[in-house]
Tab-separated table of C-alpha atoms in Angstrom:
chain	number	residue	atom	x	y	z
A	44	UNK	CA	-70.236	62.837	-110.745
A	45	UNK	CA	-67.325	64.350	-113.091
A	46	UNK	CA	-65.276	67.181	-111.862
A	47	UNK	CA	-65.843	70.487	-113.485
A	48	UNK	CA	-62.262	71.265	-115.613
A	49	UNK	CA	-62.604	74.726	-114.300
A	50	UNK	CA	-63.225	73.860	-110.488
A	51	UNK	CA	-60.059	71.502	-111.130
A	52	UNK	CA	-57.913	74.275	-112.299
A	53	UNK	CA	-59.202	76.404	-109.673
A	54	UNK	CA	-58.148	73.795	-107.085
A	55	UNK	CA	-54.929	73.281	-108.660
A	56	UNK	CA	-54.325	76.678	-108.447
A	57	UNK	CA	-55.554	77.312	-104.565
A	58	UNK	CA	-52.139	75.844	-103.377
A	59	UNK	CA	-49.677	77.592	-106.031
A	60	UNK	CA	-51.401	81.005	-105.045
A	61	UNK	CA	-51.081	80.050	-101.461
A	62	UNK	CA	-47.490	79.616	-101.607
A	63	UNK	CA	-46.831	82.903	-103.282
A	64	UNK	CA	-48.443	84.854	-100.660
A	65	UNK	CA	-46.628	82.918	-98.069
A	66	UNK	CA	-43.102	83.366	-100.181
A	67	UNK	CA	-44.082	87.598	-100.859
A	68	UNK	CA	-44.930	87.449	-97.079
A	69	UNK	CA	-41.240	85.779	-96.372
A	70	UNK	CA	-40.110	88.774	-98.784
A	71	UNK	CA	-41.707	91.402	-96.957
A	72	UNK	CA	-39.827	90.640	-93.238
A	73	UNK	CA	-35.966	91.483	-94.617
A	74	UNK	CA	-36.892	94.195	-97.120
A	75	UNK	CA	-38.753	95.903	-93.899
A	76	UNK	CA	-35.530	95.420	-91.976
A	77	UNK	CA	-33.587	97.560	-94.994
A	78	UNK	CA	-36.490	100.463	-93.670
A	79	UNK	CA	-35.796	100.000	-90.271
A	80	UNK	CA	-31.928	99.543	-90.742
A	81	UNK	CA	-31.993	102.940	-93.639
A	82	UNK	CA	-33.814	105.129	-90.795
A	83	UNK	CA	-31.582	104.087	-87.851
A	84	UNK	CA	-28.114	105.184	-90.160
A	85	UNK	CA	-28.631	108.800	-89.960
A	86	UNK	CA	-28.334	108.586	-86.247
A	87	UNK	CA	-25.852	105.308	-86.412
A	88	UNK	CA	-23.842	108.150	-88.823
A	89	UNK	CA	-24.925	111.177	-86.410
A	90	UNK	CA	-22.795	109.156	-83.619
A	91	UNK	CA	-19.334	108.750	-85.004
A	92	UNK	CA	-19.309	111.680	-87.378
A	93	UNK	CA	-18.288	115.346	-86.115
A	94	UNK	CA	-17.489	117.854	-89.026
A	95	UNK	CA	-13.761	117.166	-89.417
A	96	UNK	CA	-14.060	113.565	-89.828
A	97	UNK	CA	-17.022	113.402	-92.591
A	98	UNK	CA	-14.978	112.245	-95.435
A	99	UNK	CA	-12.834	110.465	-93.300
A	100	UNK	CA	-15.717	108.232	-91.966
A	101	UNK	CA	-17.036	108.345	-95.517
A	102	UNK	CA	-13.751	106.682	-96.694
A	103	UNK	CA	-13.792	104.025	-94.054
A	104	UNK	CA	-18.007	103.167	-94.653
A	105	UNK	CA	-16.827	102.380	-97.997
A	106	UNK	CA	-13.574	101.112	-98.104
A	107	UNK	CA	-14.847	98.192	-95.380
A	108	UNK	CA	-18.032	96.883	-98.191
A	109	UNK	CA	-16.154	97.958	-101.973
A	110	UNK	CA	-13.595	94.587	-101.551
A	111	UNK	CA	-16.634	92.076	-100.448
A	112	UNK	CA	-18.669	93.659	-104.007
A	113	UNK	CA	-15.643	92.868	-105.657
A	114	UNK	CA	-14.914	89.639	-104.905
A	115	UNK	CA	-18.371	88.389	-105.408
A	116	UNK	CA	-18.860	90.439	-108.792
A	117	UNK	CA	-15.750	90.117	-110.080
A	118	UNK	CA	-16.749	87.777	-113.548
A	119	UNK	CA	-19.768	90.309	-114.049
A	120	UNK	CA	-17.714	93.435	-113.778
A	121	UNK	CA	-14.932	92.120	-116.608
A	122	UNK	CA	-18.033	91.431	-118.719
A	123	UNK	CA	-18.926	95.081	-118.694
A	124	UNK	CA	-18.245	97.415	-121.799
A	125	UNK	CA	-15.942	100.857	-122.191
A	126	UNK	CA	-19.638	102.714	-122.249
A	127	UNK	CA	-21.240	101.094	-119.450
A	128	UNK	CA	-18.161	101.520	-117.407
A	129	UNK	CA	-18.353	105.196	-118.125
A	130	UNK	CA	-21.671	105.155	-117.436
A	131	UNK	CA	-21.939	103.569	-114.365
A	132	UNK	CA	-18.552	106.356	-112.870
A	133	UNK	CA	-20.460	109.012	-113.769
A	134	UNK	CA	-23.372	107.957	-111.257
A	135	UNK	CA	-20.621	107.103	-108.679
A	136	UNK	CA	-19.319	110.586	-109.166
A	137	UNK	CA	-23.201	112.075	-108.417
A	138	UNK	CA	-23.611	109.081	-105.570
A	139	UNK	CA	-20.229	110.438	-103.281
A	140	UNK	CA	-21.858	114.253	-103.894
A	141	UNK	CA	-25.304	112.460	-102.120
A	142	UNK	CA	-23.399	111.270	-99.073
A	143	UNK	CA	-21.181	114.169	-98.840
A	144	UNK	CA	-24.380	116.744	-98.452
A	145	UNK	CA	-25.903	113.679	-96.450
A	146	UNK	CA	-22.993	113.398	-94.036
A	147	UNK	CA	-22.701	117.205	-93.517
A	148	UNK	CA	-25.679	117.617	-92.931
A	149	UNK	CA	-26.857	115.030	-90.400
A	150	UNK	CA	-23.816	116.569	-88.648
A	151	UNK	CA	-25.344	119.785	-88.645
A	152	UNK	CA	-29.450	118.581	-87.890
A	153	UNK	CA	-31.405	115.635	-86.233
A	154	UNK	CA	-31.127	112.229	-87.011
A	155	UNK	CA	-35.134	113.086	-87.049
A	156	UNK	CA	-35.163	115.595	-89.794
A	157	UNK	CA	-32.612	114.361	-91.536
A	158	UNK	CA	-34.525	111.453	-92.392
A	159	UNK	CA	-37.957	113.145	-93.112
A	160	UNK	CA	-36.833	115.811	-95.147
A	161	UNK	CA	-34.577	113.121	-97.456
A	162	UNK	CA	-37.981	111.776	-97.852
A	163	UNK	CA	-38.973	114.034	-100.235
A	164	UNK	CA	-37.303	112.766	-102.769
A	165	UNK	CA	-40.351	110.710	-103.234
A	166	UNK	CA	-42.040	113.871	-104.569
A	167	UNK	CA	-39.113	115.743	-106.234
A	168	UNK	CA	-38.395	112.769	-108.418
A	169	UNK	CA	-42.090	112.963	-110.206
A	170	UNK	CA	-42.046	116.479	-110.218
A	171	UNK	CA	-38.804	117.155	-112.273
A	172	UNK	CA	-40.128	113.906	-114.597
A	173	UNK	CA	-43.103	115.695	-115.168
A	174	UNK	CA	-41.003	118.929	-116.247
A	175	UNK	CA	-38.618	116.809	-117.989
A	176	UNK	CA	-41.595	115.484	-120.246
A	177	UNK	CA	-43.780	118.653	-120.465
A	178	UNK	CA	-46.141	116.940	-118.600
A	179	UNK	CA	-48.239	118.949	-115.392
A	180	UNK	CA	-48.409	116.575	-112.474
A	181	UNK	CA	-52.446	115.704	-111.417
A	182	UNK	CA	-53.844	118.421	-108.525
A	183	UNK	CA	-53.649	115.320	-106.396
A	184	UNK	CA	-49.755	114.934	-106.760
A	185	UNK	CA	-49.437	119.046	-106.486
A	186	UNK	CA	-51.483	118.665	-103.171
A	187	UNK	CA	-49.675	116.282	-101.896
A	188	UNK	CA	-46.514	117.984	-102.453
A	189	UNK	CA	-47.471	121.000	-100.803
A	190	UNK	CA	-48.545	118.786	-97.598
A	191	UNK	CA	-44.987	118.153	-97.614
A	192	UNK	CA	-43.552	121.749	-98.307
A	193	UNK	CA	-45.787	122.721	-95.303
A	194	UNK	CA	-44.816	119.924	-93.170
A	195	UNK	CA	-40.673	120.429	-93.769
A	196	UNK	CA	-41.528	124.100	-92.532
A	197	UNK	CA	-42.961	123.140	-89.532
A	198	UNK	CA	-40.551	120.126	-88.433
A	199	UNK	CA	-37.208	122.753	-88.670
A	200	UNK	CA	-39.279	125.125	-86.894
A	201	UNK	CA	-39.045	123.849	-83.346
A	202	UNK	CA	-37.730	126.591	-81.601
A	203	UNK	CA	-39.745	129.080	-83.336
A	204	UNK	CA	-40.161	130.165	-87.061
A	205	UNK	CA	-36.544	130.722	-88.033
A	206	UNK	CA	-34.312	130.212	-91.455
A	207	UNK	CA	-34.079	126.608	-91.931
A	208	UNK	CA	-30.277	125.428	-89.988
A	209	UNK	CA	-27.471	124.675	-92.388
A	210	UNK	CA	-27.984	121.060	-91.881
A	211	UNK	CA	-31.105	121.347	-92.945
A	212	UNK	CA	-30.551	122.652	-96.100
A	213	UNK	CA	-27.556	120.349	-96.603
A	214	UNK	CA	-30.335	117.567	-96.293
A	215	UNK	CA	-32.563	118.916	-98.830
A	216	UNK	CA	-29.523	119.441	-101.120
A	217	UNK	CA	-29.419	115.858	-100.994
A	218	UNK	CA	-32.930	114.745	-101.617
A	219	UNK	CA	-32.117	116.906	-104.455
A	220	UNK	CA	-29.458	114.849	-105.777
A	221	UNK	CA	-30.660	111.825	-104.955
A	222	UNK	CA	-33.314	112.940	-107.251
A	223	UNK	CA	-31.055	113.563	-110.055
A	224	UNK	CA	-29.586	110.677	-109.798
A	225	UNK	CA	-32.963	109.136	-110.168
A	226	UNK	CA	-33.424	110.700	-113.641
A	227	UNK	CA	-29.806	110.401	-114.650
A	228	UNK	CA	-29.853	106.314	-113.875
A	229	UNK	CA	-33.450	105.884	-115.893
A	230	UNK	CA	-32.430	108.231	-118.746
A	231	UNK	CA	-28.562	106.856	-119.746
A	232	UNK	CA	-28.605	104.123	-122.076
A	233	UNK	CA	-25.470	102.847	-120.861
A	234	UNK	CA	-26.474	101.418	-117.783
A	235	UNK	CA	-29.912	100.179	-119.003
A	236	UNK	CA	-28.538	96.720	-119.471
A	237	UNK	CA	-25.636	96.548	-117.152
A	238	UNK	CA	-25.863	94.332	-113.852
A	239	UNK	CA	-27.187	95.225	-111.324
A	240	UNK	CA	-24.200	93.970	-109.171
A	241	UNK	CA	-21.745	95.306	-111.286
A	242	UNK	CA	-23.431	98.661	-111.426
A	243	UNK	CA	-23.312	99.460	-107.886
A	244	UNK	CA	-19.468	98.462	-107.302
A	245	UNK	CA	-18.147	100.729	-109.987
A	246	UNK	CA	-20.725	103.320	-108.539
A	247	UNK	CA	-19.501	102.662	-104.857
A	248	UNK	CA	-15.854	102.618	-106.514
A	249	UNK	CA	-16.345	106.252	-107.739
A	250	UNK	CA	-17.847	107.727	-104.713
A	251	UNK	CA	-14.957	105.974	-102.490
A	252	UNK	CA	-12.542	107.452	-105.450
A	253	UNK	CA	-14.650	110.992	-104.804
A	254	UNK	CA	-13.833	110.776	-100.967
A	255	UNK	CA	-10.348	109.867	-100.992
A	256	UNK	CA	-9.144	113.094	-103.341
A	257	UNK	CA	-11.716	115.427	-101.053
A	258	UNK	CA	-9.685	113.765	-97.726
A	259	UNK	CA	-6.472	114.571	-100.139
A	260	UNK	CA	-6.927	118.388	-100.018
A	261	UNK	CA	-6.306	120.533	-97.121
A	262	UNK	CA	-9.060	121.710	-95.067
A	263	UNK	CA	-11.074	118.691	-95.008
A	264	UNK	CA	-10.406	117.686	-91.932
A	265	UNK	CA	-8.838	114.390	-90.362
A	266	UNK	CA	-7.314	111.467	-92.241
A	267	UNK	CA	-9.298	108.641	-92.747
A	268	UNK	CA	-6.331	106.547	-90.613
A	269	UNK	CA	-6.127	109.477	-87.986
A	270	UNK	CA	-10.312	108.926	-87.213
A	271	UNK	CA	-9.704	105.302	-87.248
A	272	UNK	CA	-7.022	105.460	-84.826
A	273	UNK	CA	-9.325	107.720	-82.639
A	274	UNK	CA	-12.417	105.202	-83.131
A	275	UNK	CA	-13.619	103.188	-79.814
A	276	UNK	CA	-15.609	100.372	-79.509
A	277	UNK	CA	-18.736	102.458	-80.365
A	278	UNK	CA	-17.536	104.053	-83.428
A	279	UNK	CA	-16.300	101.092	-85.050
A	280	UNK	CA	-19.808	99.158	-83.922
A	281	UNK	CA	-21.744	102.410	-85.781
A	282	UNK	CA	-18.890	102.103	-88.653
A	283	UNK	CA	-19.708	98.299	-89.396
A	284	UNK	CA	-23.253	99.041	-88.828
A	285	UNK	CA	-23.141	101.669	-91.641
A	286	UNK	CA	-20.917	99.226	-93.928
A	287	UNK	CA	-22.404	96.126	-93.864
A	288	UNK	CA	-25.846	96.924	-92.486
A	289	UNK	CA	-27.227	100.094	-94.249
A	290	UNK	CA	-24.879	99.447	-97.565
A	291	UNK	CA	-23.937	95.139	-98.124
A	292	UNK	CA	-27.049	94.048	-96.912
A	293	UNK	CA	-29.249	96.603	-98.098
A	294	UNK	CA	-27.867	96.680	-101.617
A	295	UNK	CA	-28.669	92.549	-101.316
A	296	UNK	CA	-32.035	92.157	-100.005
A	297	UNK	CA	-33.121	94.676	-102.597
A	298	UNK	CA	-31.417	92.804	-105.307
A	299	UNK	CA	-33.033	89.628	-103.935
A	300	UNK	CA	-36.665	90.895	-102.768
A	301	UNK	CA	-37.290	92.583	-106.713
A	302	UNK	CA	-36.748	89.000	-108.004
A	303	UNK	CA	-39.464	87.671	-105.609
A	304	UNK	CA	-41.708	89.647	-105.775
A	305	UNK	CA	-42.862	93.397	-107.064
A	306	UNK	CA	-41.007	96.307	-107.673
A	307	UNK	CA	-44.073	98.497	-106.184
A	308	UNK	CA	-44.324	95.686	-102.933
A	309	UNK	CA	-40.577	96.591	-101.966
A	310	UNK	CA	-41.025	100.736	-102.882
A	311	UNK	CA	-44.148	100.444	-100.466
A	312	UNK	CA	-42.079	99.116	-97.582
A	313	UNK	CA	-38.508	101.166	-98.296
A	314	UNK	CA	-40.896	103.989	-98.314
A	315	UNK	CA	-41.500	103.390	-94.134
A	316	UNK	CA	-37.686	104.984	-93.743
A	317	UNK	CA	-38.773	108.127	-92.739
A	318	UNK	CA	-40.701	106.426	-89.825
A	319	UNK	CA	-38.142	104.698	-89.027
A	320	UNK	CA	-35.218	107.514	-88.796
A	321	UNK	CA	-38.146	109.422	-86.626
A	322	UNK	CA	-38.721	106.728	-83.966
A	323	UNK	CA	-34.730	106.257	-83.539
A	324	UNK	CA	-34.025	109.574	-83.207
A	325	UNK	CA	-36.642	110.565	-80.790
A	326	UNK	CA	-36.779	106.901	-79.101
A	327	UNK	CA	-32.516	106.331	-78.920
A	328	UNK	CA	-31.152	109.597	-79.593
A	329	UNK	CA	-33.220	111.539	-77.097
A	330	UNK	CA	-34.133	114.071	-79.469
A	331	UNK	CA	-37.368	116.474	-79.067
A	332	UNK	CA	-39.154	117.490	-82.249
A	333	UNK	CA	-42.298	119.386	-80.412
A	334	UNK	CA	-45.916	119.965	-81.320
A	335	UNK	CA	-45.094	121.675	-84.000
A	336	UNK	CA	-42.328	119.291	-84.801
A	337	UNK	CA	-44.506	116.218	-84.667
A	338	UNK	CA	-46.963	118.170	-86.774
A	339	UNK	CA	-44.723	118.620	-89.815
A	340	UNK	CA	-43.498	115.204	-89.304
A	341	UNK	CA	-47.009	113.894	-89.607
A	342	UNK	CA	-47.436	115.718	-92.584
A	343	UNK	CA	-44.595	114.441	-94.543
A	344	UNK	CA	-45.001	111.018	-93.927
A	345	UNK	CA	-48.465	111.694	-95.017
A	346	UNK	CA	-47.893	113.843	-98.215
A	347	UNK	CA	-45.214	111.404	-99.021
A	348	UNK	CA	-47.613	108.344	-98.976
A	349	UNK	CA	-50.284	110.265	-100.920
A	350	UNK	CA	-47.554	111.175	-103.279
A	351	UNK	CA	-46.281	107.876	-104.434
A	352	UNK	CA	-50.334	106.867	-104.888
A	353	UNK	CA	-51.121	109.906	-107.265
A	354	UNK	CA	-48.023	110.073	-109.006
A	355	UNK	CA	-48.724	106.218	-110.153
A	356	UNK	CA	-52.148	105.467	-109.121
A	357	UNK	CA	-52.049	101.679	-110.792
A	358	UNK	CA	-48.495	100.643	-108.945
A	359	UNK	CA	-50.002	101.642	-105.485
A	360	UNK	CA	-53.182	99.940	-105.866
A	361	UNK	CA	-51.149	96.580	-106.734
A	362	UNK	CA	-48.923	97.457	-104.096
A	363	UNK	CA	-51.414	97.946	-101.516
A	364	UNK	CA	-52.998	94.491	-103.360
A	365	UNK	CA	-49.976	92.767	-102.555
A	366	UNK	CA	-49.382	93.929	-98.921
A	367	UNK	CA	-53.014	92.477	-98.263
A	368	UNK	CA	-52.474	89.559	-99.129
């Protein structure tokens, strides 16, 4: 009996689509470990920061990763033009401002809340997209939000409903910008074509340029050399951690993982940080978030989820697709 062409291509195909759910499930294992590695920083950062050695610390997390992005980018970055250059500062100059508020305020909050209430950026973002293009968000995105208005309220309320703390705030100011950054990066035609590699150095260049005049002015607290000299064992393990963890090898595996496999695969694990910053702050740093506390918590990490699926229903579904598999 002949073969049916079609059963043949089916066959033929059984293998190749077996491999690339065993290569997207390869994928999955490092981009997860970004997550976990993103949620444990804000109490790695928590450890060897106090409030006169933010910039200081922010000058040596930077200054330790900029010279390895340099070296291996170097041919890409002289390829770049005047405009894309100019382009690519400007974010830099908006990326130091997010680690500044970042820094402060994980000084000034939990490791806990800090990383739940950055989570909101996930919302922000298609909010201020939708205002940007005169376009209401669906109820389901507006519900969702307000799951995670309600939830932010009850997670800084754990000693009783008070004015959120400074760091608090500080935090939010940063899911803020991280949001703007968001738009800025999509909407400046400068960058649209630049690489991806070279990007992020001259970006991490002008945030480490950002931190070096702040740790210039008086006021500001130690020295970037004075907080090394004071470092111990731990604070340079937390430094390194910070440097080549949460920014070299990050900044990699997402580089690597978007050429494997989907952008919406990799957005749907990256978005487990707030999880992750949860369990290490309650499970290493001993902190106590309360009823109440684990409450609002829930309810972020839940309006978040619901958030990413209504604000782009048909990425989600091939993003849940693709973790299935």
């Amino acid at each position: 009996m002949t073969a049916s062409p079609l059963l043949d291509r089916r066959a033929a195909a059984a293998p190749a689509s077996g491999r690339a759910t065993r290569l997207a499930r390869l994928t999955d294992l490092p981009v997860l470990a970004v997550a976990v590695v993103w949620g444990g920083s804000y109490l790695a950062a928590k450890g060897i920061t106090a409030a006169d050695t933010v910039i200081a610390v922010l000058v040596l997390r930077f200054a330790l990763v900029l010279p390895v992005l340099l070296v291996a980018g170097w041919r890409r970055l002289r390829a770049l033009t005047g405009r894309q250059l100019r382009g690519a500062g400007l974010l830099g100059l908006v990326l130091g401002g997010i680690f500044v508020l970042e820094t402060y305020g994980v000084v000034h909050t939990s490791a806990t809340n800090a990383g739940l209430i950055i989570s909101l950026t996930m919302i922000f973002t298609p909010l201020a997209e939708a205002a940007l293009r005169r376009r209401a968000p669906s109820g389901a995105f507006l519900a969702a939000a307000g799951l995670c208005v309600a939830g932010v309220v009850l997670l800084t309320q754990g000693a009783g409903f008070t004015a959120p703390g400074a760091g608090d705030l500080l935090i939010l100011g940063a899911a803020l910008a991280r949001t703007a950054n968001v738009l800025l990066t999509a909407r400046m035609p400068a960058v649209r074509d630049a690489d991806s590699l070279s990007l992020t150095t001259i970006q991490l260049g002008a945030a480490v340029l950002v931190f070096a005049a702040l740790a210039a002015l008086p006021g500001t607290g130690a020295t970037p050399w004075a907080a090394a000299a004071a470092f111990g064992p731990a604070d340079w393990a937390g430094l390194v951690f910070l440097s080549l963890s949460c920014t070299l090898f990050a900044f990699f595996v997402q580089m690597w993982a978007v050429r494997r496999t989907s952008p919406s695969r990799v957005s749907l694990l990256l978005g487990t940080e707030p999880l992750w910053a949860a369990a290490a702050g309650i499970a290493l740093g001993g902190e106590h978030v309360g009823p109440a506390g684990l409450a609002g918590a829930a309810l972020i990490l839940a309006g978040t989820a619901w958030g990413r699926r209504a604000a782009d229903p048909a990425a989600s579904r091939k993003a849940a697709a693709g973790a299935a598999e």
